[in-house]
């Protein structure tokens, strides 16, 4: 029988938990930075192609980039990873569902940027951060005081940024706000799926689904040219 490894002197289990939480927060902050910088590229790319063409190509490129990692994780499963190995069906349907939610949010976001600026699109889309805990209330997940303060501040910011004197909102801003609801739902769905399947496999499947749905719409509603794709 293998003996348990002794704990490192002066190190407690809560230290490992804090270290993991800190690393997770840094990764999420880096994700937010990359995503925020992408809004300008998304807006400029539509000078050459339609919104669905842009989304279809970029998400399929993302799926292709992750495919080798997803296949590698499938060939080399962790022996202790029992939960993920017993939820193959959940993983497949979960990836399809996540990809559909991603398609809805990304489509509304991209089409909305045709009618609004990249800065406003970024702020309004970011409101999903406060919509997520509100959705959690439906599942009896109690929101803390900070969530409500953030929600009020975000609503005030949305008002000053998007609502006009006659209390109306532009069409593009409305699309972005609707998209933020789908982004929030997507985050909640990812939170449920992540413990049940490999992260790379989940990301690869949902990107492939989103890209395929976007290109399907693009072939029906937009004109796709080699020059346009090159410019984008």
XYZ file of N, CA and C in Angstrom:
696
model
N 0.851 -1.196 0.000
C 0.000 0.000 0.000
C 0.887 1.246 0.000
N 0.560 2.166 -0.925
C 1.368 3.374 -1.019
C 1.128 4.260 0.188
N 2.200 4.821 0.706
C 2.084 5.707 1.848
C 1.812 7.126 1.398
N 1.010 7.829 2.172
C 0.698 9.223 1.845
C 1.941 10.077 1.996
N 2.107 11.026 1.095
C 3.240 11.918 1.149
C 3.076 12.895 2.304
N 4.105 13.103 3.105
C 3.992 14.048 4.213
C 3.827 15.465 3.709
N 3.071 16.232 4.437
C 2.851 17.627 4.051
C 4.137 18.414 4.188
N 4.312 19.402 3.340
C 5.497 20.233 3.404
C 5.479 21.039 4.701
N 6.646 21.176 5.346
C 6.696 21.917 6.608
C 6.215 23.354 6.422
N 5.373 23.781 7.335
C 4.910 25.166 7.313
C 3.845 25.445 6.285
N 3.329 24.433 5.610
C 2.322 24.642 4.564
C 1.034 23.940 4.972
N -0.078 24.647 4.852
C -1.370 24.135 5.259
C -2.273 23.966 4.040
N -3.282 23.091 4.132
C -4.189 22.887 2.988
C -4.834 24.165 2.499
N -5.171 25.078 3.435
C -5.820 26.324 3.004
C -4.892 27.185 2.153
N -3.565 26.991 2.330
C -2.616 27.725 1.487
C -2.724 27.272 0.033
N -2.891 25.958 -0.184
C -3.048 25.436 -1.537
C -4.344 25.947 -2.165
N -5.408 26.027 -1.360
C -6.682 26.523 -1.865
C -6.555 27.981 -2.288
N -5.903 28.783 -1.462
C -5.716 30.195 -1.807
C -4.876 30.335 -3.070
N -3.848 29.490 -3.191
C -2.992 29.550 -4.376
C -3.786 29.219 -5.642
N -4.649 28.204 -5.570
C -5.462 27.832 -6.723
C -6.463 28.938 -7.062
N -7.072 29.522 -6.051
C -8.029 30.601 -6.292
C -7.339 31.815 -6.903
N -6.130 32.127 -6.421
C -5.387 33.264 -6.966
C -5.034 33.026 -8.423
N -4.585 31.814 -8.744
C -4.246 31.490 -10.135
C -5.482 31.559 -11.019
N -6.629 31.068 -10.503
C -7.869 31.130 -11.282
C -8.272 32.573 -11.545
N -8.134 33.437 -10.529
C -8.491 34.844 -10.706
C -7.590 35.518 -11.736
N -6.294 35.204 -11.710
C -5.364 35.782 -12.679
C -5.715 35.337 -14.093
N -6.058 34.044 -14.254
C -6.421 33.531 -15.578
C -7.690 34.209 -16.097
N -8.672 34.414 -15.222
C -9.903 35.081 -15.626
C -9.641 36.542 -15.972
N -8.748 37.201 -15.220
C -8.398 38.585 -15.525
C -7.716 38.683 -16.884
N -6.818 37.720 -17.168
C -6.155 37.681 -18.469
C -7.172 37.445 -19.586
N -8.140 36.571 -19.326
C -9.203 36.313 -20.310
C -9.985 37.585 -20.599
N -10.323 38.340 -19.549
C -11.062 39.582 -19.732
C -10.256 40.592 -20.551
N -8.939 40.638 -20.325
C -8.079 41.550 -21.079
C -8.065 41.186 -22.559
N -7.884 39.889 -22.852
C -7.862 39.442 -24.252
C -9.207 39.711 -24.919
N -10.295 39.382 -24.207
C -11.624 39.567 -24.781
C -11.911 41.043 -25.029
N -11.518 41.902 -24.079
C -11.758 43.332 -24.257
C -11.013 43.896 -25.454
N -9.768 43.472 -25.643
C -8.991 43.952 -26.786
C -9.564 43.457 -28.111
N -10.307 42.354 -28.080
C -10.829 41.771 -29.319
C -11.967 42.587 -29.922
N -12.637 43.439 -29.125
C -13.786 44.162 -29.652
C -13.412 45.086 -30.810
N -12.256 45.711 -30.727
C -11.829 46.597 -31.816
C -11.597 45.799 -33.088
N -10.934 44.639 -32.952
C -10.692 43.792 -34.125
C -12.003 43.285 -34.718
N -12.955 42.938 -33.840
C -14.254 42.472 -34.329
C -14.962 43.565 -35.126
N -14.876 44.791 -34.636
C -15.542 45.909 -35.330
C -14.872 46.199 -36.665
N -13.551 46.178 -36.702
C -12.826 46.470 -37.943
C -12.968 45.340 -38.944
N -13.064 44.110 -38.464
C -13.185 42.979 -39.377
C -14.439 43.028 -40.208
N -15.496 43.649 -39.681
C -16.756 43.716 -40.414
C -16.757 44.788 -41.495
N -15.623 45.474 -41.670
C -15.478 46.335 -42.848
C -15.287 45.497 -44.108
N -14.998 44.205 -43.930
C -14.683 43.342 -45.070
C -15.651 42.176 -45.236
N -16.236 41.693 -44.134
C -17.165 40.562 -44.207
C -18.354 40.845 -43.297
N -19.398 40.031 -43.449
C -20.566 40.160 -42.602
C -20.319 39.601 -41.214
N -21.183 39.922 -40.266
C -20.976 39.473 -38.882
C -20.987 37.960 -38.712
N -21.839 37.251 -39.447
C -21.901 35.803 -39.297
C -20.704 35.119 -39.947
N -20.219 35.689 -41.054
C -19.006 35.162 -41.668
C -17.823 35.324 -40.731
N -17.716 36.508 -40.123
C -16.617 36.770 -39.196
C -16.645 35.793 -38.026
N -17.821 35.619 -37.424
C -17.936 34.700 -36.288
C -17.674 33.257 -36.693
N -18.208 32.862 -37.845
C -18.028 31.484 -38.284
C -16.571 31.128 -38.455
N -15.820 32.003 -39.117
C -14.409 31.719 -39.373
C -13.601 31.768 -38.080
N -13.841 32.756 -37.239
C -13.003 32.886 -36.040
C -13.254 31.753 -35.046
N -14.504 31.309 -34.923
C -14.759 30.226 -33.986
C -14.273 28.886 -34.522
N -14.354 28.682 -35.830
C -13.814 27.447 -36.396
C -12.291 27.415 -36.304
N -11.654 28.578 -36.452
C -10.209 28.643 -36.237
C -9.866 28.282 -34.794
N -10.678 28.771 -33.866
C -10.466 28.427 -32.465
C -10.630 26.941 -32.211
N -11.638 26.335 -32.841
C -11.848 24.894 -32.681
C -10.671 24.103 -33.245
N -10.154 24.517 -34.399
C -9.014 23.821 -35.005
C -7.770 23.947 -34.129
N -7.587 25.111 -33.503
C -6.424 25.304 -32.641
C -6.491 24.410 -31.405
N -7.699 24.166 -30.900
C -7.861 23.365 -29.691
C -7.995 21.872 -29.966
N -8.262 21.490 -31.215
C -8.510 20.088 -31.537
C -7.360 19.167 -31.125
N -6.084 19.502 -31.413
C -5.004 18.602 -30.982
C -4.971 18.408 -29.469
N -5.230 19.473 -28.708
C -5.233 19.360 -27.247
C -6.413 18.524 -26.766
N -7.564 18.702 -27.422
C -8.741 17.925 -27.030
C -8.528 16.439 -27.303
N -7.928 16.112 -28.450
C -7.665 14.710 -28.782
C -6.614 14.112 -27.851
N -5.622 14.915 -27.506
C -4.582 14.425 -26.600
C -5.159 14.115 -25.220
N -6.017 14.987 -24.716
C -6.612 14.751 -23.393
C -7.527 13.531 -23.416
N -8.106 13.241 -24.593
C -8.970 12.059 -24.702
C -8.145 10.775 -24.725
N -6.973 10.828 -25.362
C -6.125 9.635 -25.448
C -5.383 9.359 -24.142
N -5.186 10.403 -23.349
C -4.429 10.261 -22.115
C -5.272 10.696 -20.924
N -6.308 9.923 -20.587
C -7.168 10.311 -19.471
C -6.450 10.142 -18.138
N -6.836 10.971 -17.198
C -6.320 10.863 -15.839
C -7.030 9.694 -15.155
N -6.307 8.686 -14.634
C -6.970 7.544 -14.000
C -7.909 7.941 -12.869
N -7.605 9.068 -12.199
C -8.463 9.515 -11.100
C -9.642 10.347 -11.569
N -9.712 10.573 -12.878
C -10.744 11.457 -13.430
C -12.013 10.665 -13.703
N -12.560 10.034 -12.682
C -13.699 9.133 -12.857
C -14.953 9.880 -13.285
N -15.185 11.059 -12.699
C -16.424 11.787 -12.973
C -16.532 12.146 -14.449
N -15.444 12.677 -15.015
C -15.496 13.085 -16.419
C -15.594 11.875 -17.350
N -14.949 10.753 -16.972
C -14.976 9.572 -17.838
C -16.342 8.912 -17.874
N -17.187 9.200 -16.888
C -18.505 8.569 -16.845
C -19.614 9.495 -17.319
N -19.249 10.617 -17.930
C -20.259 11.558 -18.396
C -20.048 11.896 -19.873
N -19.715 10.863 -20.689
C -19.478 11.124 -22.104
C -20.689 11.693 -22.806
N -21.879 11.138 -22.527
C -23.102 11.639 -23.154
C -23.402 13.056 -22.719
N -23.227 13.318 -21.422
C -23.431 14.679 -20.920
C -22.480 15.644 -21.609
N -21.230 15.199 -21.816
C -20.247 16.058 -22.466
C -20.635 16.411 -23.890
N -21.121 15.410 -24.656
C -21.499 15.662 -26.047
C -22.671 16.625 -26.129
N -23.759 16.303 -25.425
C -24.925 17.175 -25.482
C -24.650 18.519 -24.806
N -23.815 18.493 -23.768
C -23.447 19.746 -23.118
C -22.674 20.657 -24.050
N -21.752 20.072 -24.829
C -21.006 20.868 -25.793
C -21.902 21.460 -26.867
N -22.890 20.673 -27.327
C -23.832 21.185 -28.325
C -24.669 22.323 -27.750
N -25.126 22.149 -26.498
C -25.936 23.180 -25.866
C -25.126 24.439 -25.603
N -23.888 24.263 -25.129
C -23.021 25.416 -24.883
C -22.705 26.141 -26.190
N -22.479 25.377 -27.258
C -22.203 25.999 -28.548
C -23.379 26.787 -29.081
N -24.595 26.292 -28.839
C -25.788 27.017 -29.272
C -25.953 28.314 -28.493
N -25.726 28.249 -27.163
C -25.799 29.463 -26.348
C -24.718 30.450 -26.760
N -23.532 29.937 -27.057
C -22.435 30.787 -27.513
C -22.780 31.441 -28.846
N -23.410 30.690 -29.740
C -23.832 31.227 -31.038
C -24.819 32.370 -30.858
N -25.785 32.206 -29.957
C -26.773 33.262 -29.733
C -26.111 34.524 -29.189
N -25.264 34.361 -28.166
C -24.612 35.531 -27.579
C -23.656 36.203 -28.547
N -22.836 35.422 -29.235
C -21.849 35.985 -30.155
C -22.514 36.645 -31.361
N -23.601 36.066 -31.844
C -24.301 36.633 -33.003
C -24.915 37.983 -32.656
N -25.606 38.057 -31.514
C -26.199 39.325 -31.094
C -25.117 40.368 -30.848
N -24.011 39.947 -30.274
C -22.908 40.870 -30.031
C -22.328 41.401 -31.340
N -22.063 40.495 -32.284
C -21.419 40.892 -33.535
C -22.344 41.737 -34.400
N -23.609 41.345 -34.503
C -24.565 42.139 -35.292
C -24.790 43.485 -34.622
N -24.829 43.513 -33.295
C -25.021 44.773 -32.584
C -23.927 45.777 -32.874
N -22.699 45.296 -33.103
C -21.590 46.207 -33.379
C -21.685 46.859 -34.750
N -22.592 46.371 -35.594
C -22.846 47.061 -36.864
C -23.520 48.402 -36.599
N -24.267 48.490 -35.489
C -25.078 49.666 -35.199
C -24.594 50.458 -33.991
N -23.510 50.026 -33.349
C -22.993 50.756 -32.197
C -21.476 50.678 -32.202
N -20.842 51.370 -31.251
C -19.386 51.412 -31.213
C -18.822 50.211 -30.457
N -17.529 49.949 -30.669
C -16.880 48.835 -29.985
C -16.833 49.075 -28.480
N -16.631 50.345 -28.064
C -16.574 50.661 -26.645
C -17.890 50.395 -25.939
N -18.993 50.837 -26.536
C -20.306 50.598 -25.938
C -20.649 49.113 -25.957
N -20.279 48.426 -27.032
C -20.548 46.993 -27.111
C -19.809 46.247 -26.005
N -18.561 46.660 -25.748
C -17.787 46.009 -24.702
C -18.382 46.218 -23.324
N -18.823 47.451 -23.043
C -19.405 47.721 -21.730
C -20.715 46.986 -21.535
N -21.593 47.057 -22.524
C -22.916 46.434 -22.371
C -22.785 44.919 -22.287
N -21.913 44.324 -23.094
C -21.705 42.888 -23.008
C -21.183 42.498 -21.633
N -20.339 43.355 -21.055
C -19.792 43.081 -19.733
C -20.824 43.050 -18.629
N -22.039 43.503 -18.921
C -23.092 43.450 -17.909
C -23.480 42.017 -17.561
N -23.041 41.052 -18.356
C -23.340 39.659 -18.010
C -22.738 39.302 -16.653
N -21.731 40.045 -16.229
C -21.092 39.784 -14.939
C -22.086 39.937 -13.793
N -22.991 40.910 -13.901
C -23.983 41.097 -12.838
C -25.274 40.342 -13.136
N -25.458 39.933 -14.381
C -26.651 39.139 -14.711
C -26.492 37.712 -14.211
N -25.251 37.215 -14.196
C -24.997 35.835 -13.754
C -25.512 35.580 -12.338
N -25.157 36.401 -11.335
C -25.705 36.125 -9.990
C -27.213 36.277 -9.909
N -27.802 37.117 -10.771
C -29.262 37.241 -10.788
C -29.902 35.944 -11.293
N -29.287 35.335 -12.305
C -29.776 34.045 -12.770
C -29.620 33.011 -11.653
N -28.540 33.155 -10.879
C -28.319 32.234 -9.765
C -29.442 32.261 -8.744
N -30.134 33.407 -8.614
C -31.249 33.483 -7.677
C -32.358 32.497 -8.052
N -32.508 32.253 -9.355
C -33.529 31.306 -9.808
C -33.240 29.911 -9.263
N -31.943 29.613 -9.119
C -31.537 28.303 -8.606
C -31.188 28.368 -7.126
N -31.749 29.389 -6.455
C -31.608 29.545 -5.000
C -30.160 29.722 -4.566
N -29.385 30.407 -5.412
C -28.024 30.758 -5.043
C -28.033 32.221 -4.575
N -27.823 32.408 -3.301
C -27.961 33.725 -2.704
C -26.870 34.674 -3.185
N -27.270 35.875 -3.601
C -26.319 36.895 -4.041
C -25.889 37.736 -2.847
N -24.607 38.098 -2.801
C -24.097 38.901 -1.697
C -24.332 40.380 -1.985
N -24.042 41.204 -0.983
C -24.267 42.642 -1.111
C -23.466 43.232 -2.264
N -22.237 42.739 -2.458
C -21.410 43.252 -3.542
C -22.026 43.025 -4.915
N -22.736 41.910 -5.074
C -23.403 41.637 -6.353
C -24.458 42.695 -6.649
N -25.231 43.044 -5.624
C -26.296 44.026 -5.826
C -25.720 45.425 -6.052
N -24.652 45.760 -5.336
C -24.013 47.063 -5.559
C -23.463 47.136 -6.987
N -22.835 46.037 -7.435
C -22.331 45.999 -8.805
C -23.441 46.109 -9.827
N -24.582 45.472 -9.558
C -25.710 45.530 -10.487
C -26.240 46.952 -10.615
N -26.353 47.649 -9.476
C -26.845 49.034 -9.506
C -25.866 49.936 -10.253
N -24.579 49.793 -9.969
C -23.575 50.619 -10.649
C -23.562 50.345 -12.143
N -23.699 49.077 -12.536
C -23.719 48.731 -13.958
C -24.945 49.312 -14.643
N -26.097 49.267 -13.948
C -27.319 49.833 -14.522
C -27.188 51.335 -14.713
N -26.576 52.011 -13.743
C -26.355 53.459 -13.869
C -25.426 53.752 -15.038
N -24.354 52.958 -15.158
C -23.442 53.151 -16.280
C -24.118 52.921 -17.614
N -24.967 51.892 -17.694
C -25.698 51.622 -18.931
C -26.616 52.786 -19.284
N -27.250 53.372 -18.264
C -28.167 54.492 -18.507
C -27.421 55.683 -19.113
N -26.323 56.081 -18.498
C -25.583 57.250 -18.985
C -24.917 56.990 -20.330
N -24.604 55.729 -20.611
C -23.896 55.410 -21.846
C -24.830 55.231 -23.034
N -26.022 54.680 -22.796
C -26.854 54.236 -23.915
C -28.236 54.866 -23.983
N -28.817 55.259 -22.858
C -30.196 55.766 -22.873
C -30.203 57.237 -23.227
N -31.035 57.601 -24.206
C -31.119 58.980 -24.666
C -32.084 59.786 -23.807
N -32.236 61.085 -24.159
C -33.097 61.964 -23.373
C -34.554 61.522 -23.395
N -34.997 60.899 -24.483
C -36.385 60.423 -24.552
C -36.522 58.981 -24.057
N -35.535 58.547 -23.250
C -35.569 57.240 -22.588
C -35.659 56.073 -23.580
N -34.964 56.196 -24.685
C -34.894 55.118 -25.672
C -33.447 54.656 -25.811
N -33.290 53.475 -26.378
C -31.965 52.883 -26.569
C -31.807 52.546 -28.045
N -30.600 52.730 -28.559
C -30.367 52.431 -29.960
C -30.531 50.940 -30.220
N -30.790 50.606 -31.492
C -31.010 49.212 -31.862
C -29.783 48.366 -31.557
N -28.608 48.899 -31.845
C -27.381 48.151 -31.593
C -27.163 47.888 -30.121
N -27.444 48.904 -29.279
C -27.283 48.726 -27.833
C -28.279 47.696 -27.298
N -29.483 47.682 -27.850
C -30.484 46.701 -27.420
C -30.032 45.283 -27.763
N -29.448 45.113 -28.956
C -28.940 43.797 -29.336
C -27.817 43.352 -28.397
N -26.931 44.294 -28.043
C -25.838 43.958 -27.140
C -26.365 43.562 -25.759
N -27.389 44.271 -25.275
C -27.953 43.960 -23.966
C -28.629 42.581 -23.976
N -29.341 42.284 -25.061
C -29.955 40.963 -25.186
C -28.884 39.884 -25.249
N -27.815 40.178 -25.974
C -26.710 39.235 -26.055
C -26.064 38.989 -24.700
N -26.006 40.030 -23.849
C -25.416 39.869 -22.520
C -26.183 38.845 -21.692
N -27.505 38.772 -21.897
C -28.308 37.778 -21.181
C -27.898 36.375 -21.622
N -27.683 36.189 -22.933
C -27.247 34.881 -23.424
C -25.828 34.560 -22.954
N -24.959 35.566 -22.895
C -23.617 35.335 -22.373
C -23.689 34.881 -20.919
N -24.563 35.505 -20.138
C -24.713 35.117 -18.733
C -25.192 33.676 -18.621
N -26.175 33.312 -19.441
C -26.647 31.933 -19.442
C -25.556 30.968 -19.852
N -24.733 31.394 -20.794
C -23.619 30.556 -21.249
C -22.623 30.333 -20.120
N -22.318 31.374 -19.346
C -21.385 31.242 -18.230
C -21.935 30.259 -17.190
N -23.222 30.375 -16.879
C -23.841 29.454 -15.918
C -23.784 28.020 -16.428
N -24.012 27.845 -17.725
C -23.963 26.508 -18.319
C -22.553 25.937 -18.271
N -21.561 26.766 -18.559
C -20.168 26.325 -18.507
C -19.790 25.936 -17.079
N -20.285 26.704 -16.109
C -20.009 26.383 -14.720
C -20.541 25.018 -14.324
N -21.660 24.620 -14.920
C -22.225 23.306 -14.619
C -21.511 22.192 -15.381
N -21.079 22.480 -16.602
C -20.465 21.458 -17.443
C -18.998 21.210 -17.111
N -18.291 22.231 -16.646
C -16.844 22.114 -16.457
C -16.425 20.941 -15.588
N -17.107 20.644 -14.465
C -16.687 19.482 -13.675
C -17.015 18.148 -14.340
N -17.779 18.165 -15.425
C -18.273 16.929 -16.017
C -17.576 16.550 -17.321
N -16.707 17.406 -17.844
C -15.960 17.055 -19.041
C -14.690 17.889 -19.089
N -13.741 17.447 -19.912
C -12.466 18.147 -20.024
C -12.680 19.549 -20.603
N -11.931 20.508 -20.077
C -12.093 21.898 -20.506
C -11.771 22.077 -21.994
N -10.698 21.431 -22.464
C -10.320 21.589 -23.867
C -11.360 20.957 -24.795
N -11.908 19.814 -24.392
C -12.931 19.175 -25.206
C -14.205 20.017 -25.245
N -14.594 20.556 -24.105
C -15.778 21.405 -24.048
C -15.601 22.628 -24.925
N -14.460 23.287 -24.816
C -14.212 24.488 -25.608
C -14.191 24.169 -27.100
N -13.532 23.067 -27.464
C -13.420 22.692 -28.875
C -14.797 22.407 -29.476
N -15.619 21.635 -28.763
C -16.945 21.287 -29.274
C -17.827 22.521 -29.398
N -17.835 23.365 -28.384
C -18.721 24.524 -28.447
C -18.274 25.518 -29.515
N -16.963 25.663 -29.722
C -16.483 26.547 -30.785
C -16.865 26.000 -32.163
N -16.737 24.689 -32.320
C -17.098 24.069 -33.602
C -18.583 24.236 -33.891
N -19.422 24.034 -32.878
C -20.870 24.194 -33.055
C -21.207 25.636 -33.395
N -20.640 26.580 -32.646
C -20.904 27.999 -32.903
C -20.430 28.408 -34.290
N -19.228 27.948 -34.672
C -18.704 28.291 -35.991
C -19.543 27.720 -37.114
N -20.001 26.477 -36.966
C -20.817 25.839 -38.002
C -22.169 26.542 -38.144
N -22.804 26.878 -37.023
C -24.082 27.583 -37.084
C -23.919 28.964 -37.707
N -22.834 29.655 -37.361
C -22.596 30.999 -37.905
C -22.370 30.942 -39.410
N -21.557 29.990 -39.868
C -21.311 29.883 -41.311
C -22.565 29.447 -42.050
N -23.385 28.623 -41.404
C -24.647 28.234 -42.033
C -25.521 29.432 -42.325
N -25.619 30.354 -41.369
C -26.384 31.588 -41.582
C -25.691 32.459 -42.618
N -24.356 32.522 -42.566
C -23.607 33.370 -43.492
C -23.809 32.932 -44.936
N -23.805 31.633 -45.208
C -23.997 31.142 -46.569
C -25.380 31.503 -47.103
N -26.349 31.650 -46.198
C -27.711 31.978 -46.619
C -27.957 33.480 -46.730
N -27.257 34.276 -45.927
C -27.613 35.694 -45.820
C -26.499 36.650 -46.222
N -25.268 36.166 -46.406
C -24.153 37.063 -46.670
C -23.362 36.595 -47.893
N -22.558 37.498 -48.416
C -21.685 37.188 -49.539
C -20.277 36.942 -49.021
N -19.734 35.770 -49.292
C -18.413 35.393 -48.799
C -17.426 35.378 -49.963
N -16.361 36.152 -49.844
C -15.337 36.208 -50.888
C -13.968 35.998 -50.269
N -13.027 35.566 -51.093
C -11.658 35.343 -50.613
C -11.020 36.665 -50.194
N -11.264 37.732 -50.972
C -10.707 39.035 -50.629
C -11.262 39.547 -49.307
N -12.553 39.312 -49.091
C -13.164 39.746 -47.836
C -12.580 39.023 -46.642
N -12.400 37.708 -46.766
C -11.816 36.925 -45.685
C -10.383 37.364 -45.422
N -9.638 37.639 -46.486
C -8.250 38.085 -46.317
C -8.203 39.426 -45.593
N -9.076 40.348 -45.962
C -9.098 41.646 -45.303
C -9.502 41.545 -43.852
N -10.457 40.668 -43.579
C -10.914 40.503 -42.189
C -9.841 39.870 -41.325
